[in-house]
């Protein structure tokens, strides 16, 4: 929370103008292209990170498929995760987020601009609708972020189990799966400090449909989790 306030203070003279643009677009998103909407969110992420004393180290972004839709599957450490992914991902990208976030002022407007989908984890029928909608949009070229752990890990860089159901959209869309290893992302917002921190985001090699098409979703989940864990271990051993 302290760093969020710091980000707002550093960018205080910009906040009113950006806030007005965000509210105007969110009120009538159909009037704007996805590129126009995403540009505002990307600017918010960029200014927040640069003003928030967060250094971002990344790799692998150049390996993302140049055409078509795909799904990023990062590990989940906190609210900063989506911010750093949007900051690094220059093309428009959407996300599946828990429905509680859609009820928070400002986050609600950001979610609308992203075209993000809200997931009610207690409603299996609504969850299936989200799976099918994501799959259809990805087939049409949309990029998505899905946090397969379902909730954030509260143990630093250690991962929770990845849920097999999170990969149903990918199997239905027959799209590339992109594991993303986030390292120390929790330090940005969850340590109660505004000291300068470094967050790492590593986009691993995309997994084409041909590589996972014969696997069950729990097997895919275990594979993706294993690759992310291996990258995090590599990063930690290099420190």
Tab-separated table of C-alpha atoms in Angstrom, residues 19 45 59 65 67 71 119 129 183 185 194 200 206 212 230:
chain	number	residue	atom	x	y	z
A	19	UNK	CA	-8.043	9.584	-14.268
A	45	UNK	CA	1.590	0.915	-15.525
A	59	UNK	CA	13.811	-11.687	-20.759
A	65	UNK	CA	4.362	-15.348	-31.183
A	67	UNK	CA	0.703	-13.408	-34.890
A	71	UNK	CA	-2.274	-17.200	-23.234
A	119	UNK	CA	-14.333	-15.034	-12.684
A	129	UNK	CA	-18.726	-19.500	-19.723
A	183	UNK	CA	10.548	-13.319	-9.366
A	185	UNK	CA	7.060	-9.414	-7.667
A	194	UNK	CA	9.088	2.052	-0.631
A	200	UNK	CA	12.079	-10.035	-12.675
A	206	UNK	CA	5.966	-20.754	-25.902
A	212	UNK	CA	0.521	-30.559	-25.277
A	230	UNK	CA	13.058	-24.223	-12.763
